[in-house]
Amino acid sequence: MTQVSIECVRGNIANQPDIDAIVNAANARLMPGSGVAGAIHAAAGPGLAEECRQLAPIEPGQAVISGGHDLPNACVIHCLGPVYGVDTPSEKLLADCYRNALELADRQGLSSIAFPAISTGVFGYPIEEAAKVAVSTIREVVPDLTSVRLIRLVLFSEGDLAVFRAMLASELPGT
Ligand code: ADP
């Protein structure tokens, strides 16, 4: 079995030039917004919002794919994370985002994908709980991947990076 690497870095999701697909923590309308969506749309240019118009709206947990436009990446995978405690069950919906994005990238024959910490900004998901869902879901899906070989988690702050690093280093993230 070929190895799949899972790594955590501190950085900007819109500046991951060596990655095939970056994941957008999108809003339902797939329009530019604050945080991750703002950074991705600003770097991709207006063509991204134009293409996204036909793909919207999406539901919590869903993932859809577009081109990368002016980004260095071939594709953007847009996921709508749950608003914590409002879109329920939040844990399942957040896990669906990671699973659906990975499966979509794999079906497209992509070899690398980068995720931000979906739902942990304006959607209010506590970072520890979000890290647990992200890492455990990624670990569940990895054995089924045939094309994706690198999964990168891109955290915006040193504190968030430390939380994700610790979760990745733990042997049983689901417990
Ligand atoms: P959501 O609406 O899903 O909560 P946000 O974009 O508000 O999404 O935030 C998700 C997470 O991404 C937060 O932890 C935030 O600090 C972080 N973040 C914001 N901008 C960026 C960026 N440019 N690159 C990577 N992470 C970012």
XYZ file of N, CA and C and ligand atoms in Angstrom:
552
model
N 0.851 -1.203 0.000
C 0.000 0.000 0.000
C 0.891 1.259 0.000
N 0.562 2.206 -0.876
C 1.348 3.437 -0.918
C 0.996 4.318 0.275
N 2.003 4.984 0.765
C 1.851 5.827 1.943
C 1.061 7.104 1.629
N 0.201 7.510 2.549
C -0.454 8.820 2.466
C 0.096 9.665 3.615
N 0.639 10.847 3.303
C 1.183 11.730 4.338
C 0.104 12.699 4.818
N 0.036 12.857 6.125
C -0.855 13.861 6.721
C 0.044 14.814 7.495
N -0.023 16.117 7.159
C 0.859 17.069 7.835
C 0.093 18.307 8.268
N 0.635 18.999 9.271
C 0.061 20.251 9.767
C 1.074 21.360 9.570
N 0.647 22.502 9.061
C 1.541 23.646 8.941
C 0.793 24.899 9.383
N 1.550 25.916 9.773
C 0.941 27.216 10.013
C 1.041 27.988 8.707
N -0.049 28.623 8.281
C 0.039 29.377 7.037
C -1.303 29.883 6.557
N -1.281 30.314 5.294
C -2.447 30.874 4.620
C -2.914 29.847 3.592
N -4.161 29.437 3.687
C -4.690 28.422 2.764
C -4.612 28.890 1.296
N -4.635 30.201 1.095
C -4.590 30.730 -0.273
C -3.164 30.812 -0.815
N -2.201 30.365 -0.020
C -0.802 30.386 -0.476
C -0.157 29.011 -0.261
N -0.682 28.038 -0.981
C -0.179 26.655 -0.905
C 0.103 26.189 -2.331
N 1.140 26.768 -2.959
C 1.328 26.571 -4.398
C 1.666 25.142 -4.837
N 2.134 24.305 -3.917
C 2.504 22.939 -4.305
C 1.346 21.946 -4.191
N 0.137 22.440 -3.933
C -1.016 21.567 -3.666
C -2.014 21.602 -4.832
N -2.578 20.448 -5.198
C -3.536 20.390 -6.322
C -4.861 21.074 -5.997
N -5.413 20.776 -4.814
C -6.724 21.336 -4.463
C -6.679 21.918 -3.061
N -7.120 23.166 -2.922
C -7.284 23.734 -1.582
C -8.773 23.730 -1.247
N -9.054 23.559 0.034
C -10.442 23.499 0.487
C -10.854 24.871 1.019
N -12.027 25.299 0.593
C -12.599 26.562 1.053
C -13.601 26.298 2.170
N -13.464 27.020 3.284
C -14.501 27.006 4.334
C -15.566 27.988 3.851
N -16.452 27.467 3.005
C -17.345 28.315 2.219
C -18.604 28.699 2.984
N -19.331 29.649 2.424
C -20.700 29.912 2.867
C -21.638 29.229 1.864
N -22.912 29.124 2.205
C -23.845 28.348 1.381
C -23.933 28.871 -0.051
N -23.769 30.166 -0.213
C -23.886 30.769 -1.542
C -22.580 30.717 -2.323
N -21.530 30.210 -1.690
C -20.201 30.102 -2.314
C -19.663 31.445 -2.777
N -20.004 32.476 -2.032
C -19.559 33.831 -2.389
C -18.384 34.242 -1.498
N -17.639 35.273 -1.932
C -16.551 35.764 -1.082
C -17.134 36.199 0.264
N -16.346 36.051 1.319
C -16.832 36.445 2.642
C -15.634 36.818 3.479
N -15.714 36.519 4.772
C -14.573 36.813 5.636
C -13.687 35.573 5.722
N -12.600 35.665 6.448
C -11.748 34.518 6.740
C -11.255 33.793 5.500
N -11.383 32.476 5.538
C -10.867 31.623 4.468
C -11.492 31.969 3.116
N -12.805 32.102 3.068
C -13.482 32.372 1.789
C -13.019 33.698 1.201
N -12.807 34.688 2.074
C -12.329 35.984 1.598
C -10.938 35.871 0.999
N -10.047 35.163 1.699
C -8.669 35.016 1.226
C -8.620 34.242 -0.094
N -9.415 33.189 -0.199
C -9.391 32.363 -1.418
C -9.964 33.138 -2.607
N -11.099 33.792 -2.416
C -11.682 34.539 -3.536
C -10.788 35.708 -3.953
N -10.148 36.364 -2.974
C -9.270 37.491 -3.312
C -8.097 37.007 -4.164
N -7.549 35.853 -3.817
C -6.397 35.344 -4.569
C -6.810 34.718 -5.901
N -8.025 34.190 -5.964
C -8.477 33.501 -7.194
C -8.986 34.471 -8.250
N -9.430 35.651 -7.819
C -9.986 36.608 -8.773
C -11.471 36.369 -9.007
N -12.121 37.284 -9.739
C -13.584 37.247 -9.880
C -14.115 36.039 -10.647
N -13.264 35.377 -11.404
C -13.695 34.183 -12.150
C -14.196 33.083 -11.234
N -13.666 33.029 -10.016
C -14.092 31.967 -9.092
C -15.550 32.170 -8.681
N -15.894 33.394 -8.284
C -17.281 33.662 -7.877
C -18.231 33.433 -9.050
N -17.776 33.779 -10.225
C -18.569 33.581 -11.451
C -18.874 32.085 -11.642
N -17.843 31.256 -11.554
C -18.043 29.805 -11.718
C -18.920 29.242 -10.586
N -18.719 29.770 -9.378
C -19.425 29.234 -8.211
C -20.929 29.495 -8.256
N -21.319 30.510 -8.985
C -22.740 30.857 -9.054
C -23.597 29.659 -9.466
N -23.078 28.860 -10.404
C -23.855 27.701 -10.886
C -23.808 26.522 -9.917
N -22.857 26.534 -8.983
C -22.709 25.388 -8.064
C -23.496 25.582 -6.774
N -23.882 26.820 -6.480
C -24.550 27.156 -5.214
C -26.073 27.048 -5.373
N -26.805 26.893 -4.243
C -26.299 26.805 -2.872
C -25.902 25.372 -2.506
N -25.087 25.261 -1.450
C -24.759 23.932 -0.936
C -25.234 23.799 0.516
N -25.313 22.554 0.963
C -25.809 22.226 2.314
C -24.642 21.966 3.254
N -24.843 22.106 4.573
C -23.778 21.739 5.515
C -23.315 20.292 5.292
N -22.003 20.122 5.237
C -21.420 18.792 5.016
C -21.095 18.485 3.574
N -21.666 19.275 2.667
C -21.472 19.021 1.232
C -20.152 19.598 0.732
N -19.625 19.017 -0.353
C -18.404 19.523 -0.985
C -18.613 19.578 -2.490
N -18.232 20.691 -3.108
C -18.296 20.825 -4.568
C -16.956 21.354 -5.066
N -16.654 21.095 -6.330
C -15.328 21.443 -6.858
C -15.425 22.468 -7.985
N -14.441 23.378 -7.986
C -14.342 24.363 -9.082
C -12.890 24.427 -9.524
N -12.652 25.207 -10.556
C -11.279 25.468 -10.977
C -10.601 26.408 -9.987
N -9.284 26.578 -10.148
C -8.532 27.431 -9.230
C -8.386 28.870 -9.707
N -8.743 29.122 -10.975
C -8.647 30.469 -11.544
C -7.240 31.053 -11.330
N -7.111 32.220 -10.672
C -5.772 32.820 -10.544
C -4.936 32.228 -9.400
N -5.481 31.257 -8.697
C -4.709 30.585 -7.650
C -3.658 29.682 -8.305
N -2.607 29.340 -7.572
C -1.620 28.401 -8.115
C -2.133 26.956 -8.127
N -3.318 26.728 -7.573
C -3.871 25.384 -7.453
C -4.823 25.082 -8.611
N -4.863 23.826 -9.034
C -5.752 23.445 -10.139
C -7.217 23.595 -9.737
N -7.524 23.277 -8.495
C -8.928 23.217 -8.068
C -9.137 23.834 -6.693
N -10.391 24.238 -6.464
C -10.839 24.592 -5.117
C -12.010 23.674 -4.788
N -11.970 23.053 -3.619
C -13.099 22.247 -3.155
C -13.791 23.049 -2.064
N -15.051 23.376 -2.311
C -15.803 24.244 -1.399
C -16.639 23.376 -0.467
N -16.427 23.549 0.844
C -17.203 22.802 1.844
C -17.962 23.791 2.703
N -19.202 23.458 3.014
C -19.952 24.261 3.977
C -19.922 23.533 5.310
N -19.173 24.083 6.253
C -19.117 23.500 7.585
C -20.383 23.836 8.354
N -20.641 23.083 9.441
C -21.803 23.402 10.277
C -21.545 24.632 11.136
N -22.579 25.434 11.377
C -22.517 26.448 12.429
C -22.649 25.662 13.726
N -21.650 25.809 14.612
C -21.577 24.950 15.796
C -22.832 25.040 16.644
N -23.431 23.876 16.904
C -24.618 23.807 17.755
C -25.906 24.257 17.087
N -25.834 24.735 15.865
C -27.026 25.201 15.139
C -27.348 24.222 14.013
N -26.348 23.907 13.193
C -26.502 22.846 12.192
C -26.111 21.552 12.894
N -27.088 20.689 13.113
C -26.812 19.503 13.933
C -27.153 18.212 13.191
N -26.520 17.072 13.569
C -25.434 16.973 14.534
C -24.139 17.570 13.964
N -23.584 18.557 14.673
C -22.438 19.299 14.140
C -21.244 18.392 13.858
N -21.012 17.417 14.740
C -19.849 16.543 14.568
C -19.945 15.741 13.271
N -21.137 15.197 13.007
C -21.324 14.426 11.768
C -21.170 15.323 10.538
N -21.733 16.520 10.606
C -21.681 17.421 9.444
C -20.250 17.881 9.184
N -19.463 18.105 10.251
C -18.068 18.489 10.048
C -17.273 17.307 9.469
N -17.525 16.118 9.986
C -16.860 14.920 9.442
C -17.218 14.741 7.964
N -18.489 14.992 7.612
C -18.919 14.870 6.202
C -18.097 15.790 5.306
N -17.787 17.006 5.792
C -16.982 17.944 4.988
C -15.643 17.314 4.624
N -14.943 16.799 5.638
C -13.614 16.223 5.377
C -13.725 14.992 4.484
N -14.692 14.132 4.777
C -14.843 12.904 3.984
C -15.218 13.225 2.537
N -16.207 14.088 2.366
C -16.669 14.394 1.004
C -15.583 15.102 0.194
N -14.827 15.992 0.834
C -13.753 16.695 0.110
C -12.662 15.719 -0.312
N -12.285 14.820 0.587
C -11.234 13.841 0.251
C -11.692 12.908 -0.861
N -12.933 12.442 -0.772
C -13.431 11.511 -1.802
C -13.548 12.202 -3.154
N -13.955 13.455 -3.126
C -14.065 14.223 -4.376
C -12.688 14.420 -5.006
N -11.713 14.805 -4.208
C -10.350 14.980 -4.733
C -9.820 13.670 -5.307
N -10.100 12.586 -4.619
C -9.612 11.276 -5.052
C -10.267 10.858 -6.375
N -11.572 11.067 -6.470
C -12.293 10.738 -7.719
C -11.767 11.551 -8.894
N -11.308 12.770 -8.617
C -10.777 13.639 -9.676
C -9.336 13.276 -10.040
N -8.759 12.322 -9.343
C -7.394 11.897 -9.633
C -6.329 12.853 -9.114
N -6.685 13.672 -8.118
C -5.720 14.636 -7.573
C -4.801 13.937 -6.573
N -3.587 14.473 -6.417
C -2.672 13.802 -5.493
C -2.437 14.563 -4.190
N -2.844 15.837 -4.127
C -2.639 16.565 -2.878
C -3.794 17.516 -2.604
N -4.082 17.690 -1.310
C -5.214 18.531 -0.886
C -4.836 19.227 0.420
N -5.245 20.492 0.553
C -4.975 21.240 1.788
C -6.287 21.750 2.366
N -6.443 21.548 3.672
C -7.652 21.970 4.395
C -7.342 23.106 5.368
N -8.245 24.069 5.514
C -8.192 24.971 6.676
C -8.977 24.287 7.802
N -9.029 24.904 8.979
C -9.813 24.346 10.097
C -11.266 24.784 9.907
N -11.985 24.003 9.101
C -13.380 24.315 8.738
C -14.236 24.531 9.992
N -15.084 25.547 9.945
C -16.069 25.884 11.000
C -15.493 26.506 12.262
N -14.150 26.646 12.370
C -13.584 27.134 13.641
C -13.463 28.657 13.707
N -13.923 29.353 12.672
C -13.897 30.814 12.676
C -15.266 31.348 13.070
N -15.920 32.030 12.149
C -17.220 32.632 12.476
C -18.276 31.570 12.796
N -18.076 30.315 12.377
C -19.065 29.266 12.661
C -18.917 28.683 14.075
N -17.867 29.105 14.804
C -17.818 28.876 16.250
C -17.474 27.492 16.766
N -16.961 26.603 15.938
C -16.622 25.247 16.405
C -15.375 25.302 17.278
N -15.412 24.782 18.505
C -14.216 24.806 19.358
C -13.051 24.064 18.693
N -11.869 24.652 18.765
C -10.741 24.141 17.987
C -10.353 22.710 18.365
N -10.387 22.388 19.668
C -10.013 21.027 20.103
C -10.957 19.989 19.513
N -12.246 20.285 19.605
C -13.242 19.343 19.076
C -13.149 19.241 17.567
N -12.900 20.370 16.913
C -12.783 20.364 15.444
C -11.555 19.568 15.007
N -10.470 19.704 15.762
C -9.244 18.969 15.414
C -9.467 17.470 15.537
N -10.201 17.082 16.559
C -10.484 15.662 16.776
C -11.306 15.090 15.616
N -12.321 15.817 15.200
C -13.168 15.365 14.094
C -12.342 15.316 12.798
N -11.550 16.349 12.560
C -10.761 16.411 11.320
C -9.784 15.245 11.252
N -9.008 15.057 12.307
C -7.955 14.030 12.271
C -8.567 12.627 12.243
N -9.613 12.392 13.034
C -10.181 11.038 13.045
C -10.863 10.718 11.715
N -11.520 11.705 11.108
C -12.184 11.445 9.825
C -11.153 11.200 8.727
N -10.104 12.021 8.704
C -9.055 11.825 7.702
C -8.462 10.422 7.846
N -8.195 10.017 9.078
C -7.618 8.677 9.290
C -8.561 7.568 8.841
N -9.851 7.795 8.987
C -10.827 6.787 8.539
C -10.844 6.651 7.026
N -10.709 7.777 6.336
C -10.851 7.784 4.877
C -9.562 7.347 4.168
N -8.417 7.635 4.776
C -7.120 7.378 4.125
C -6.982 5.979 3.490
N -7.396 4.908 4.168
C -7.209 3.588 3.554
C -7.944 3.402 2.228
N -8.985 4.189 1.974
C -9.760 4.061 0.733
C -9.242 4.950 -0.394
N -8.257 5.768 -0.129
C -7.784 6.706 -1.155
C -6.838 6.010 -2.131
N -7.051 6.276 -3.413
C -6.184 5.647 -4.421
C -5.318 6.669 -5.139
N -5.679 7.938 -5.035
C -4.969 8.968 -5.788
C -4.312 10.003 -4.867
N -5.043 10.434 -3.861
C -4.518 11.447 -2.927
C -3.380 10.845 -2.098
N -2.252 11.531 -2.102
C -1.071 11.047 -1.374
C -0.561 12.022 -0.321
N -1.031 13.272 -0.379
C -0.627 14.264 0.614
C -1.855 15.037 1.096
N -2.062 15.041 2.410
C -3.150 15.801 3.025
C -2.504 16.784 3.994
N -2.716 18.075 3.728
C -2.104 19.112 4.562
C -3.187 19.879 5.307
N -2.989 20.071 6.589
C -3.896 20.891 7.390
C -3.195 22.223 7.606
N -3.838 23.307 7.180
C -3.213 24.636 7.243
C -3.905 25.450 8.324
N -3.166 25.748 9.384
C -3.724 26.479 10.529
C -3.210 27.912 10.528
N -4.099 28.807 10.916
C -3.801 30.227 10.811
C -2.994 30.749 11.984
N -3.171 30.149 13.170
C -2.462 30.648 14.356
C -1.570 29.563 14.941
N -0.573 30.005 15.695
C 0.348 29.087 16.372
C -0.434 28.193 17.349
N -1.415 28.770 18.038
C -2.212 28.004 19.002
C -3.016 26.901 18.327
N -3.667 27.233 17.216
C -4.447 26.228 16.480
C -3.526 25.138 15.924
N -2.347 25.552 15.463
C -1.382 24.575 14.946
C -0.998 23.587 16.052
N -0.755 24.097 17.255
C -0.362 23.226 18.374
C -1.460 22.205 18.681
N -2.715 22.648 18.632
C -3.839 21.737 18.908
C -3.912 20.633 17.848
N -3.804 21.006 16.591
C -3.861 20.011 15.508
C -2.646 19.080 15.552
N -1.468 19.641 15.831
C -0.246 18.817 15.941
C -0.414 17.754 17.005
N -0.936 18.170 18.170
C -1.110 17.232 19.278
C -2.097 16.127 18.888
N -3.152 16.511 18.201
C -4.160 15.522 17.788
C -3.564 14.535 16.786
N -2.757 15.045 15.886
C -2.130 14.187 14.874
C -1.105 13.244 15.510
N -0.486 13.704 16.584
C 0.528 12.880 17.250
C -0.113 11.814 18.138
N -1.391 12.006 18.501
C -2.040 11.033 19.385
C -2.437 9.816 18.571
N -2.364 8.663 19.201
C -2.611 7.419 18.473
C -4.084 7.161 18.271
N -4.896 7.623 19.201
C -6.324 7.322 19.131
C -7.129 8.619 19.163
N -7.176 9.350 18.048
C -7.849 10.641 18.056
C -9.341 10.536 18.313
N -9.913 9.327 18.127
C -11.345 9.194 18.299
C -11.753 8.992 19.756
N -10.771 8.845 20.633
C -11.128 8.537 22.023
C -10.924 9.721 22.941
P -15.981 29.141 9.096
O -17.020 30.092 8.589
O -16.113 27.754 8.492
O -15.871 29.143 10.589
P -13.663 30.923 8.748
O -13.072 31.297 7.442
O -14.350 31.987 9.532
O -14.602 29.659 8.456
O -12.517 30.318 9.676
C -12.065 28.989 9.666
C -10.680 28.918 10.278
O -9.720 29.343 9.329
C -10.457 29.793 11.513
O -9.698 29.033 12.454
C -9.639 30.967 10.998
O -8.748 31.465 11.985
C -8.843 30.316 9.892
N -8.423 31.209 8.786
C -8.851 32.443 8.469
N -8.246 32.895 7.362
C -7.396 31.907 6.957
C -6.450 31.765 5.880
N -6.273 32.732 4.980
N -5.763 30.595 5.787
C -5.941 29.598 6.692
N -6.800 29.675 7.719
C -7.512 30.821 7.862
